[in-house]
Amino acid sequence: MATLNRLLAASETTIFTVMSALAAEHGAINLGQGFPDAEGPADIVRAAADALLDGRNQYAPLTGLPELRQAVAAANRRFWGLEIDPDRGVLVTSGATEALFVCLAGLLNPGDEVVVIEPLFDTYLPVIRLLGATPKSVRLAAPDWRLPMDELAAAFGPRTKAILLNTPHNPTGKVLTRDELGVIADLLQKHDAFAICDEVYEHLVFAPARHLPLMALPGMADRTLRIGSAGKTFSLTGWKIGYVSGPPSLVEVVTRAHQNAVFCTPPNLQRAVAYGLGRDDAYFSGLAADLAAKRDCLAAGLTRAGFRVLPTEGSYFAIADFSEFGFAGSDIEFGRYLAREVGVATIPLSPFYVSDPPAGLIRFAFCKRIEVLEEACGRLRQAGALPLAIGA
Ligand code: PMP
Ligand code: GLN
């Protein structure tokens, strides 16, 4: 048999799919893969349905419907004070997943280095490596997930092409501060490097934390590609509509990657997302407030069940430390145990690391109805009262 692509042939099914399958198999409550268990706003879903009946079923333009590109540019200005050219500075993609792929493909040549921050979202490393580039990783350390500035500076060098930055951060829920972003901006200028900013959770931030795009810092607009996701912003993760904003010189090359990978995304969904981005401020603040209440509910329930819950400022996720249980196996085994025996699916943290992951940490998604979170915490609490079973 001819050799297939070595990297892909050697890689495994993503942990999100593995844990969702396990949840389905055991009828477990799925607090693993990050997706809300309630529908997104009815008016946005209606706008998509109307667009299907309104002649919106042929190819959309390569870079996206003009109305969505204008809405993305307007949202950049409204929320973050950013000036983006709606015609040449926006690219609509098949979710942020495709956006990440095409941004990396547009910037990287084999041999380039990309600074990444661990723990990291699962597509980053495989895509960087597939493009023949090398990840240079800097680690956030639990429990406060501080960004170690010396190590960050040391990760930059003559071959650095870009940093791949995720704020608000999956899986830790960390929101980078202005000071941290300022250090990153200085390093990018010093090394003449680009930034790809995965900001899919830009609207899922809990006061007093505030999201700030790196692109808004002085000198960054010309070297930053900023990625958003309608799936997250409108609680419609299955829609897979993402958007890249950036300077036309960069977006043009990223578009060359997009035209070869996907070409365009469903126009009815694009039209509905354009409508959604124009919703009033109450929608966006309500989304974050609703999620903050769910975060608090999960954190309280997990604490009662015996976990040490780490603070989270944004995203769908909270990390819990389970070392107190004295469980003998790995985090993956613990995750399997919880899904199978306790009826709660989670995501173990080790797949978010390049190597040598910290022990005893597991991720819970709290983008679920309060009664579902309470039921899950009740199950965990019962199991926590049986340490021998947990340690089995
Ligand atoms: N980046 C991060 C950090 C994510 O958590 C996700 C998860 N959905 C994505 C990108 C992908 O987003 P999308 O579903 O829009 O492809
Ligand atoms: N972003 C989601 C998570 O972290 C998963 C996305 C996926 O399954 N590809 O749970």
GROMACS .gro file of C-alpha atoms and ligand atoms in nm:
model
  418
    1MET     CA    1   0.000   0.000   0.000
    2ALA     CA    2   0.126   0.349  -0.081
    3THR     CA    3   0.210   0.564   0.222
    4LEU     CA    4  -0.066   0.802   0.322
    5ASN     CA    5   0.000   1.140   0.477
    6ARG     CA    6   0.220   1.046   0.772
    7LEU     CA    7   0.091   1.311   1.012
    8LEU     CA    8  -0.277   1.250   0.949
    9ALA     CA    9  -0.243   0.873   0.936
   10ALA     CA   10  -0.073   0.883   1.276
   11SER     CA   11  -0.327   1.114   1.440
   12GLU     CA   12  -0.637   1.012   1.633
   13THR     CA   13  -1.003   1.111   1.635
   14THR     CA   14  -1.048   1.439   1.825
   15ILE     CA   15  -1.126   1.405   2.196
   16PHE     CA   16  -1.446   1.609   2.144
   17THR     CA   17  -1.587   1.341   1.913
   18VAL     CA   18  -1.462   1.058   2.135
   19MET     CA   19  -1.628   1.199   2.447
   20SER     CA   20  -1.955   1.289   2.270
   21ALA     CA   21  -1.972   0.931   2.137
   22LEU     CA   22  -1.911   0.800   2.488
   23ALA     CA   23  -2.186   1.025   2.623
   24ALA     CA   24  -2.427   0.889   2.362
   25GLU     CA   25  -2.324   0.529   2.430
   26HIS     CA   26  -2.379   0.558   2.806
   27GLY     CA   27  -2.666   0.808   2.805
   28ALA     CA   28  -2.442   1.048   2.999
   29ILE     CA   29  -2.510   1.420   3.039
   30ASN     CA   30  -2.271   1.578   2.790
   31LEU     CA   31  -2.064   1.848   2.958
   32GLY     CA   32  -1.777   1.761   2.724
   33GLN     CA   33  -1.789   1.905   2.372
   34GLY     CA   34  -1.876   2.274   2.391
   35PHE     CA   35  -2.222   2.330   2.247
   36PRO     CA   36  -2.532   2.485   2.403
   37ASP     CA   37  -2.827   2.254   2.468
   38ALA     CA   38  -3.085   2.519   2.378
   39GLU     CA   39  -3.153   2.668   2.035
   40GLY     CA   40  -3.007   3.004   1.942
   41PRO     CA   41  -3.229   3.315   1.903
   42ALA     CA   42  -3.554   3.230   1.721
   43ASP     CA   43  -3.544   3.544   1.505
   44ILE     CA   44  -3.200   3.453   1.370
   45VAL     CA   45  -3.308   3.096   1.294
   46ARG     CA   46  -3.618   3.241   1.124
   47ALA     CA   47  -3.400   3.473   0.915
   48ALA     CA   48  -3.204   3.168   0.792
   49ALA     CA   49  -3.524   2.978   0.713
   50ASP     CA   50  -3.670   3.278   0.527
   51ALA     CA   51  -3.351   3.313   0.324
   52LEU     CA   52  -3.384   2.951   0.205
   53LEU     CA   53  -3.720   3.039   0.051
   54ASP     CA   54  -3.591   3.359  -0.096
   55GLY     CA   55  -3.358   3.252  -0.374
   56ARG     CA   56  -3.052   3.218  -0.150
   57ASN     CA   57  -2.947   2.872  -0.261
   58GLN     CA   58  -2.670   2.917  -0.518
   59TYR     CA   59  -2.302   2.985  -0.455
   60ALA     CA   60  -2.229   3.285  -0.238
   61PRO     CA   61  -1.940   3.512  -0.342
   62LEU     CA   62  -1.592   3.377  -0.264
   63THR     CA   63  -1.526   3.610   0.030
   64GLY     CA   64  -1.884   3.608   0.163
   65LEU     CA   65  -2.214   3.789   0.104
   66PRO     CA   66  -2.161   4.167   0.095
   67GLU     CA   67  -2.423   4.213   0.369
   68LEU     CA   68  -2.235   3.979   0.604
   69ARG     CA   69  -1.897   4.137   0.528
   70GLN     CA   70  -2.051   4.476   0.605
   71ALA     CA   71  -2.204   4.342   0.925
   72VAL     CA   72  -1.868   4.196   1.035
   73ALA     CA   73  -1.694   4.527   0.965
   74ALA     CA   74  -1.970   4.715   1.153
   75ALA     CA   75  -1.940   4.477   1.452
   76ASN     CA   76  -1.563   4.529   1.459
   77ARG     CA   77  -1.623   4.904   1.488
   78ARG     CA   78  -1.918   4.883   1.729
   79PHE     CA   79  -1.766   4.644   1.982
   80TRP     CA   80  -1.393   4.703   1.953
   81GLY     CA   81  -1.342   5.034   1.771
   82LEU     CA   82  -1.165   4.857   1.482
   83GLU     CA   83  -1.174   4.989   1.126
   84ILE     CA   84  -1.204   4.700   0.879
   85ASP     CA   85  -1.260   4.728   0.504
   86PRO     CA   86  -1.583   4.531   0.439
   87ASP     CA   87  -1.484   4.458   0.079
   88ARG     CA   88  -1.121   4.355   0.113
   89GLY     CA   89  -1.067   4.303   0.486
   90VAL     CA   90  -1.327   4.034   0.566
   91LEU     CA   91  -1.343   3.667   0.466
   92VAL     CA   92  -1.640   3.445   0.559
   93THR     CA   93  -1.537   3.085   0.631
   94SER     CA   94  -1.686   2.749   0.729
   95GLY     CA   95  -1.658   2.818   1.099
   96ALA     CA   96  -1.353   2.933   1.292
   97THR     CA   97  -1.204   2.588   1.230
   98GLU     CA   98  -1.165   2.663   0.861
   99ALA     CA   99  -1.061   3.020   0.941
  100LEU     CA  100  -0.773   2.888   1.153
  101PHE     CA  101  -0.665   2.652   0.878
  102VAL     CA  102  -0.669   2.911   0.600
  103CYS     CA  103  -0.504   3.183   0.809
  104LEU     CA  104  -0.218   2.947   0.894
  105ALA     CA  105  -0.198   2.827   0.532
  106GLY     CA  106  -0.192   3.186   0.410
  107LEU     CA  107   0.095   3.293   0.635
  108LEU     CA  108   0.321   2.993   0.679
  109ASN     CA  109   0.602   2.846   0.471
  110PRO     CA  110   0.773   2.518   0.564
  111GLY     CA  111   1.038   2.582   0.826
  112ASP     CA  112   0.856   2.877   0.986
  113GLU     CA  113   0.797   2.880   1.360
  114VAL     CA  114   0.465   2.963   1.524
  115VAL     CA  115   0.440   3.059   1.890
  116VAL     CA  116   0.146   2.884   2.059
  117ILE     CA  117   0.019   2.886   2.414
  118GLU     CA  118  -0.057   2.565   2.601
  119PRO     CA  119  -0.307   2.430   2.685
  120LEU     CA  120  -0.427   2.474   2.327
  121PHE     CA  121  -0.730   2.400   2.110
  122ASP     CA  122  -0.690   2.068   1.936
  123THR     CA  123  -0.661   2.178   1.571
  124TYR     CA  124  -0.367   2.415   1.619
  125LEU     CA  125  -0.076   2.171   1.631
  126PRO     CA  126  -0.185   1.932   1.354
  127VAL     CA  127  -0.245   2.219   1.111
  128ILE     CA  128   0.083   2.395   1.189
  129ARG     CA  129   0.272   2.067   1.143
  130LEU     CA  130   0.080   1.974   0.827
  131LEU     CA  131   0.203   2.299   0.674
  132GLY     CA  132   0.562   2.201   0.756
  133ALA     CA  133   0.598   2.466   1.025
  134THR     CA  134   0.710   2.416   1.384
  135PRO     CA  135   0.510   2.509   1.696
  136LYS     CA  136   0.706   2.682   1.977
  137SER     CA  137   0.500   2.637   2.286
  138VAL     CA  138   0.469   2.849   2.599
  139ARG     CA  139   0.277   2.711   2.892
  140LEU     CA  140   0.016   2.871   3.114
  141ALA     CA  141   0.048   2.719   3.460
  142ALA     CA  142  -0.250   2.616   3.676
  143PRO     CA  143  -0.416   2.736   3.887
  144ASP     CA  144  -0.393   3.104   3.782
  145TRP     CA  145  -0.287   3.046   3.418
  146ARG     CA  146  -0.039   3.336   3.424
  147LEU     CA  147   0.145   3.399   3.097
  148PRO     CA  148   0.519   3.360   3.173
  149MET     CA  149   0.667   3.663   2.999
  150ASP     CA  150   1.031   3.548   2.996
  151GLU     CA  151   0.937   3.217   2.839
  152LEU     CA  152   0.716   3.397   2.590
  153ALA     CA  153   1.003   3.622   2.483
  154ALA     CA  154   1.233   3.320   2.459
  155ALA     CA  155   0.989   3.143   2.225
  156PHE     CA  156   1.034   3.418   1.964
  157GLY     CA  157   1.337   3.396   1.735
  158PRO     CA  158   1.460   3.462   1.381
  159ARG     CA  159   1.228   3.197   1.230
  160THR     CA  160   0.913   3.315   1.409
  161LYS     CA  161   0.644   3.392   1.153
  162ALA     CA  162   0.345   3.430   1.381
  163ILE     CA  163   0.182   3.384   1.717
  164LEU     CA  164  -0.146   3.193   1.735
  165LEU     CA  165  -0.335   3.350   2.022
  166ASN     CA  166  -0.666   3.247   2.178
  167THR     CA  167  -0.849   3.488   2.407
  168PRO     CA  168  -1.091   3.426   2.576
  169HIS     CA  169  -0.910   3.099   2.608
  170ASN     CA  170  -1.031   2.743   2.559
  171PRO     CA  171  -0.996   2.543   2.785
  172THR     CA  172  -0.889   2.767   3.078
  173GLY     CA  173  -1.136   3.055   3.040
  174LYS     CA  174  -0.846   3.301   3.073
  175VAL     CA  175  -0.897   3.646   2.921
  176LEU     CA  176  -0.567   3.813   2.829
  177THR     CA  177  -0.514   4.153   2.992
  178ARG     CA  178  -0.405   4.473   2.822
  179ASP     CA  179  -0.061   4.436   2.982
  180GLU     CA  180  -0.018   4.082   2.851
  181LEU     CA  181  -0.135   4.187   2.505
  182GLY     CA  182   0.105   4.484   2.519
  183VAL     CA  183   0.403   4.252   2.575
  184ILE     CA  184   0.289   4.032   2.286
  185ALA     CA  185   0.250   4.339   2.061
  186ASP     CA  186   0.606   4.452   2.142
  187LEU     CA  187   0.743   4.105   2.062
  188LEU     CA  188   0.556   4.094   1.731
  189GLN     CA  189   0.700   4.430   1.629
  190LYS     CA  190   1.049   4.340   1.744
  191HIS     CA  191   1.044   4.015   1.544
  192ASP     CA  192   0.835   4.148   1.255
  193ALA     CA  193   0.584   3.865   1.305
  194PHE     CA  194   0.209   3.825   1.250
  195ALA     CA  195  -0.072   3.735   1.489
  196ILE     CA  196  -0.361   3.500   1.424
  197CYS     CA  197  -0.614   3.576   1.698
  198ASP     CA  198  -0.875   3.313   1.772
  199GLU     CA  199  -1.143   3.524   1.938
  200VAL     CA  200  -1.442   3.294   1.894
  201TYR     CA  201  -1.547   3.364   2.256
  202GLU     CA  202  -1.522   3.744   2.217
  203HIS     CA  203  -1.878   3.794   2.346
  204LEU     CA  204  -1.865   3.525   2.615
  205VAL     CA  205  -1.676   3.718   2.884
  206PHE     CA  206  -1.785   3.759   3.245
  207ALA     CA  207  -1.758   4.093   3.428
  208PRO     CA  208  -1.531   4.233   3.559
  209ALA     CA  209  -1.311   4.067   3.291
  210ARG     CA  210  -1.320   4.247   2.954
  211HIS     CA  211  -1.217   4.122   2.616
  212LEU     CA  212  -0.966   4.327   2.421
  213PRO     CA  213  -0.857   4.228   2.070
  214LEU     CA  214  -0.481   4.240   2.013
  215MET     CA  215  -0.568   4.412   1.684
  216ALA     CA  216  -0.683   4.719   1.880
  217LEU     CA  217  -0.333   4.786   2.015
  218PRO     CA  218  -0.108   5.039   1.839
  219GLY     CA  219   0.081   4.893   1.543
  220MET     CA  220  -0.119   4.567   1.539
  221ALA     CA  221  -0.386   4.634   1.273
  222ASP     CA  222  -0.141   4.566   0.987
  223ARG     CA  223  -0.013   4.237   1.122
  224THR     CA  224  -0.320   4.074   1.280
  225LEU     CA  225  -0.585   3.836   1.150
  226ARG     CA  226  -0.882   3.821   1.389
  227ILE     CA  227  -1.119   3.522   1.385
  228GLY     CA  228  -1.480   3.519   1.505
  229SER     CA  229  -1.750   3.248   1.505
  230ALA     CA  230  -2.125   3.289   1.462
  231GLY     CA  231  -2.162   2.947   1.622
  232LYS     CA  232  -2.047   3.089   1.955
  233THR     CA  233  -2.191   3.437   1.925
  234PHE     CA  234  -2.541   3.309   1.846
  235SER     CA  235  -2.536   2.971   2.027
  236LEU     CA  236  -2.574   2.793   1.692
  237THR     CA  237  -2.255   2.588   1.676
  238GLY     CA  238  -2.380   2.365   1.393
  239TRP     CA  239  -2.400   2.658   1.152
  240LYS     CA  240  -2.022   2.674   1.107
  241ILE     CA  241  -2.004   3.033   0.990
  242GLY     CA  242  -1.677   3.201   1.084
  243TYR     CA  243  -1.518   3.529   0.979
  244VAL     CA  244  -1.164   3.656   0.943
  245SER     CA  245  -1.098   4.030   0.973
  246GLY     CA  246  -0.767   4.187   0.884
  247PRO     CA  247  -0.563   4.407   0.654
  248PRO     CA  248  -0.646   4.347   0.283
  249SER     CA  249  -0.286   4.241   0.207
  250LEU     CA  250  -0.318   3.945   0.445
  251VAL     CA  251  -0.685   3.865   0.384
  252GLU     CA  252  -0.615   3.835   0.012
  253VAL     CA  253  -0.366   3.551   0.060
  254VAL     CA  254  -0.590   3.381   0.316
  255THR     CA  255  -0.869   3.399   0.057
  256ARG     CA  256  -0.647   3.204  -0.185
  257ALA     CA  257  -0.638   2.921   0.072
  258HIS     CA  258  -1.016   2.946   0.126
  259GLN     CA  259  -1.092   2.928  -0.248
  260ASN     CA  260  -0.903   2.599  -0.270
  261ALA     CA  261  -1.047   2.446   0.047
  262VAL     CA  262  -1.414   2.547   0.059
  263PHE     CA  263  -1.480   2.838  -0.180
  264CYS     CA  264  -1.799   2.957  -0.007
  265THR     CA  265  -2.043   2.884   0.275
  266PRO     CA  266  -2.427   2.854   0.272
  267PRO     CA  267  -2.576   3.192   0.178
  268ASN     CA  268  -2.892   3.158   0.386
  269LEU     CA  269  -2.688   3.114   0.703
  270GLN     CA  270  -2.467   3.406   0.604
  271ARG     CA  271  -2.769   3.629   0.565
  272ALA     CA  272  -2.905   3.529   0.906
  273VAL     CA  273  -2.567   3.592   1.072
  274ALA     CA  274  -2.556   3.937   0.908
  275TYR     CA  275  -2.892   4.008   1.065
  276GLY     CA  276  -2.779   3.866   1.401
  277LEU     CA  277  -2.467   4.081   1.423
  278GLY     CA  278  -2.695   4.383   1.412
  279ARG     CA  279  -2.890   4.279   1.723
  280ASP     CA  280  -2.909   4.530   2.005
  281ASP     CA  281  -2.661   4.553   2.292
  282ALA     CA  282  -2.903   4.376   2.526
  283TYR     CA  283  -2.864   4.057   2.321
  284PHE     CA  284  -2.486   4.051   2.357
  285SER     CA  285  -2.477   4.149   2.726
  286GLY     CA  286  -2.761   3.904   2.798
  287LEU     CA  287  -2.567   3.620   2.635
  288ALA     CA  288  -2.270   3.677   2.867
  289ALA     CA  289  -2.487   3.729   3.178
  290ASP     CA  290  -2.681   3.409   3.112
  291LEU     CA  291  -2.359   3.215   3.071
  292ALA     CA  292  -2.206   3.370   3.385
  293ALA     CA  293  -2.503   3.241   3.587
  294LYS     CA  294  -2.447   2.894   3.440
  295ARG     CA  295  -2.077   2.912   3.522
  296ASP     CA  296  -2.163   2.998   3.883
  297CYS     CA  297  -2.416   2.714   3.903
  298LEU     CA  298  -2.164   2.459   3.772
  299ALA     CA  299  -1.881   2.587   3.992
  300ALA     CA  300  -2.096   2.568   4.306
  301GLY     CA  301  -2.221   2.219   4.218
  302LEU     CA  302  -1.875   2.084   4.138
  303THR     CA  303  -1.735   2.230   4.459
  304ARG     CA  304  -2.010   2.055   4.655
  305ALA     CA  305  -1.917   1.734   4.475
  306GLY     CA  306  -1.557   1.761   4.598
  307PHE     CA  307  -1.379   1.915   4.298
  308ARG     CA  308  -1.149   2.217   4.320
  309VAL     CA  309  -1.284   2.445   4.050
  310LEU     CA  310  -1.044   2.688   3.884
  311PRO     CA  311  -1.172   3.039   3.808
  312THR     CA  312  -1.290   3.113   3.454
  313GLU     CA  313  -1.343   3.461   3.304
  314GLY     CA  314  -1.485   3.366   2.967
  315SER     CA  315  -1.571   3.090   2.714
  316TYR     CA  316  -1.800   2.791   2.770
  317PHE     CA  317  -1.560   2.612   3.003
  318ALA     CA  318  -1.436   2.560   3.357
  319ILE     CA  319  -1.151   2.335   3.461
  320ALA     CA  320  -1.175   2.125   3.774
  321ASP     CA  321  -0.898   1.959   3.970
  322PHE     CA  322  -0.993   1.603   4.070
  323SER     CA  323  -0.671   1.505   4.247
  324GLU     CA  324  -0.849   1.504   4.586
  325PHE     CA  325  -1.039   1.193   4.479
  326GLY     CA  326  -0.725   0.984   4.477
  327PHE     CA  327  -0.816   0.834   4.139
  328ALA     CA  328  -0.537   0.604   4.031
  329GLY     CA  329  -0.552   0.643   3.650
  330SER     CA  330  -0.495   0.922   3.397
  331ASP     CA  331  -0.731   1.211   3.323
  332ILE     CA  332  -0.851   1.021   3.015
  333GLU     CA  333  -0.935   0.721   3.228
  334PHE     CA  334  -1.109   0.947   3.478
  335GLY     CA  335  -1.313   1.104   3.195
  336ARG     CA  336  -1.411   0.760   3.069
  337TYR     CA  337  -1.501   0.655   3.422
  338LEU     CA  338  -1.725   0.957   3.476
  339ALA     CA  339  -1.907   0.905   3.146
  340ARG     CA  340  -1.952   0.533   3.195
  341GLU     CA  341  -2.020   0.499   3.568
  342VAL     CA  342  -2.141   0.841   3.681
  343GLY     CA  343  -2.327   0.948   3.368
  344VAL     CA  344  -2.145   1.278   3.309
  345ALA     CA  345  -1.922   1.333   3.004
  346THR     CA  346  -1.634   1.581   3.031
  347ILE     CA  347  -1.311   1.655   2.843
  348PRO     CA  348  -0.979   1.546   2.999
  349LEU     CA  349  -0.714   1.817   2.969
  350SER     CA  350  -0.416   1.617   2.842
  351PRO     CA  351  -0.511   1.636   2.470
  352PHE     CA  352  -0.466   2.015   2.498
  353TYR     CA  353  -0.090   1.969   2.559
  354VAL     CA  354   0.204   1.909   2.324
  355SER     CA  355   0.355   1.665   2.574
  356ASP     CA  356   0.387   1.606   2.946
  357PRO     CA  357   0.040   1.728   3.054
  358PRO     CA  358  -0.035   1.822   3.415
  359ALA     CA  359  -0.225   1.549   3.601
  360GLY     CA  360  -0.566   1.564   3.760
  361LEU     CA  361  -0.745   1.827   3.548
  362ILE     CA  362  -1.069   1.792   3.356
  363ARG     CA  363  -1.284   2.039   3.160
  364PHE     CA  364  -1.657   2.092   3.204
  365ALA     CA  365  -1.877   2.284   2.958
  366PHE     CA  366  -2.139   2.498   3.133
  367CYS     CA  367  -2.328   2.617   2.820
  368LYS     CA  368  -2.622   2.397   2.928
  369ARG     CA  369  -2.961   2.456   3.089
  370ILE     CA  370  -2.943   2.514   3.467
  371GLU     CA  371  -3.148   2.201   3.541
  372VAL     CA  372  -2.905   1.994   3.333
  373LEU     CA  373  -2.605   2.136   3.519
  374GLU     CA  374  -2.776   2.064   3.850
  375GLU     CA  375  -2.856   1.707   3.752
  376ALA     CA  376  -2.495   1.650   3.641
  377CYS     CA  377  -2.358   1.794   3.966
  378GLY     CA  378  -2.600   1.578   4.164
  379ARG     CA  379  -2.466   1.268   3.991
  380LEU     CA  380  -2.107   1.374   4.056
  381ARG     CA  381  -2.183   1.447   4.418
  382GLN     CA  382  -2.322   1.100   4.471
  383ALA     CA  383  -2.014   0.951   4.309
  384GLY     CA  384  -1.790   1.174   4.519
  385ALA     CA  385  -1.941   1.016   4.829
  386LEU     CA  386  -1.805   0.684   4.706
  387PRO     CA  387  -1.431   0.743   4.687
  388LEU     CA  388  -1.356   0.372   4.669
  389ALA     CA  389  -1.570   0.340   4.359
  390ILE     CA  390  -1.406   0.645   4.206
  391GLY     CA  391  -1.064   0.506   4.278
  392ALA     CA  392  -1.151   0.168   4.133
  393PMP     N1  393  -1.133   2.798   1.831
  393PMP     C1  394  -1.165   2.766   1.955
  393PMP     C2  395  -1.080   2.814   2.068
  393PMP     C3  396  -1.276   2.687   1.981
  393PMP     O1  397  -1.306   2.654   2.107
  393PMP     C4  398  -1.353   2.643   1.875
  393PMP     C5  399  -1.465   2.552   1.908
  393PMP     N2  400  -1.568   2.554   1.853
  393PMP     C6  401  -1.319   2.682   1.744
  393PMP     C7  402  -1.207   2.758   1.726
  393PMP     C8  403  -1.396   2.639   1.623
  393PMP     O2  404  -1.509   2.719   1.601
  393PMP     P1  405  -1.618   2.683   1.490
  393PMP     O3  406  -1.716   2.592   1.552
  393PMP     O4  407  -1.677   2.815   1.449
  393PMP     O5  408  -1.546   2.618   1.376
  394GLN     N1  409  -1.485   2.402   2.051
  394GLN     C1  410  -1.550   2.287   2.101
  394GLN     C2  411  -1.489   2.248   2.236
  394GLN     O1  412  -1.381   2.291   2.271
  394GLN     C3  413  -1.544   2.166   2.013
  394GLN     C4  414  -1.539   2.186   1.867
  394GLN     C5  415  -1.530   2.053   1.798
  394GLN     O2  416  -1.586   1.955   1.840
  394GLN     N2  417  -1.456   2.052   1.693
  394GLN     O3  418  -1.552   2.173   2.303
   0.00000   0.00000   0.00000
